[in-house]
Amino acid sequence: YLAFLPGAAGRYEDLLANAAVTVGGVTYGVAANLDPASVSTVEGAGHLLFNAQFVPLSVPMDLGAGTAAATVNPLLQAGGALLLTLLVPAVAFALSGALATRGAATSRPLRRARAAAMQFTGVAPLVLIAIPLVSVAASGGNAGPDLLWGIFGAGAFYPAGAGALGGYLAHKRAGF
């Protein structure tokens, strides 16, 4: 993932410039409230890391009837080959789950899957630290990964689910 991020983060400005939110049939450009040029490469890489785990970007936007937090995932909106980046965290968590169960002395697949799923205990604190670090100033407030989705999605469910799947598949491959 570290090999991919610098190139993708360089394109993040374009992703943000083209991102939009539709409310009540009216489309609002995200760039109107969050200047893509104000997002540094590191912040853009952080946004992409969260977006690749289906965590949307929360942006305060003036939607005509007042300011509200709109959620958008520029990575999903871009589509195309960039959607392959959705596989990167899933594969990384599945591989780490498989490695976590490699030396387990049990022939029960659910025990191995549970051991692999415990990797979220290391990821969750990193997510709590990363969300405020990659948040940026936008008109009307801060824009960054959605806090609730970030904590539960990227911090718990995503690493636990993909890790458990990796642990289970490693068990099956081991031939128990």
PDB file of N, CA and C in Angstrom, residues 34 53 55 63 112 114-115 140 163 172:
ATOM      1  N   LEU A  34     -14.483  22.435  -0.059  1.00  0.00           N
ATOM      2  CA  LEU A  34     -13.176  21.891   0.317  1.00  0.00           C
ATOM      3  C   LEU A  34     -12.243  22.063  -0.868  1.00  0.00           C
ATOM      4  N   GLN A  53     -11.284   1.580   2.401  1.00  0.00           N
ATOM      5  CA  GLN A  53     -11.959   0.696   3.354  1.00  0.00           C
ATOM      6  C   GLN A  53     -13.430   1.094   3.502  1.00  0.00           C
ATOM      7  N   VAL A  55     -14.773   3.960   4.008  1.00  0.00           N
ATOM      8  CA  VAL A  55     -15.060   5.020   4.965  1.00  0.00           C
ATOM      9  C   VAL A  55     -15.183   6.322   4.176  1.00  0.00           C
ATOM     10  N   LEU A  63     -25.833  23.328   1.614  1.00  0.00           N
ATOM     11  CA  LEU A  63     -26.766  22.634   0.725  1.00  0.00           C
ATOM     12  C   LEU A  63     -28.012  23.451   0.437  1.00  0.00           C
ATOM     13  N   ARG A 112      -8.934 -20.370  14.795  1.00  0.00           N
ATOM     14  CA  ARG A 112      -7.919 -19.675  13.985  1.00  0.00           C
ATOM     15  C   ARG A 112      -8.484 -18.362  13.440  1.00  0.00           C
ATOM     16  N   ARG A 114     -10.841 -16.559  14.737  1.00  0.00           N
ATOM     17  CA  ARG A 114     -10.990 -15.620  15.846  1.00  0.00           C
ATOM     18  C   ARG A 114      -9.637 -15.014  16.208  1.00  0.00           C
ATOM     19  N   ALA A 115      -8.591 -15.822  16.216  1.00  0.00           N
ATOM     20  CA  ALA A 115      -7.241 -15.307  16.508  1.00  0.00           C
ATOM     21  C   ALA A 115      -6.824 -14.284  15.457  1.00  0.00           C
ATOM     22  N   GLY A 140     -16.963  26.064   6.738  1.00  0.00           N
ATOM     23  CA  GLY A 140     -18.033  25.553   7.586  1.00  0.00           C
ATOM     24  C   GLY A 140     -17.587  24.516   8.598  1.00  0.00           C
ATOM     25  N   GLY A 163      -9.308 -10.221   8.369  1.00  0.00           N
ATOM     26  CA  GLY A 163      -8.341 -11.046   9.098  1.00  0.00           C
ATOM     27  C   GLY A 163      -8.897 -12.422   9.404  1.00  0.00           C
ATOM     28  N   LYS A 172      -7.776 -23.773   6.076  1.00  0.00           N
ATOM     29  CA  LYS A 172      -8.206 -24.689   5.019  1.00  0.00           C
ATOM     30  C   LYS A 172      -7.030 -25.121   4.150  1.00  0.00           C
TER      31      LYS A 172
END
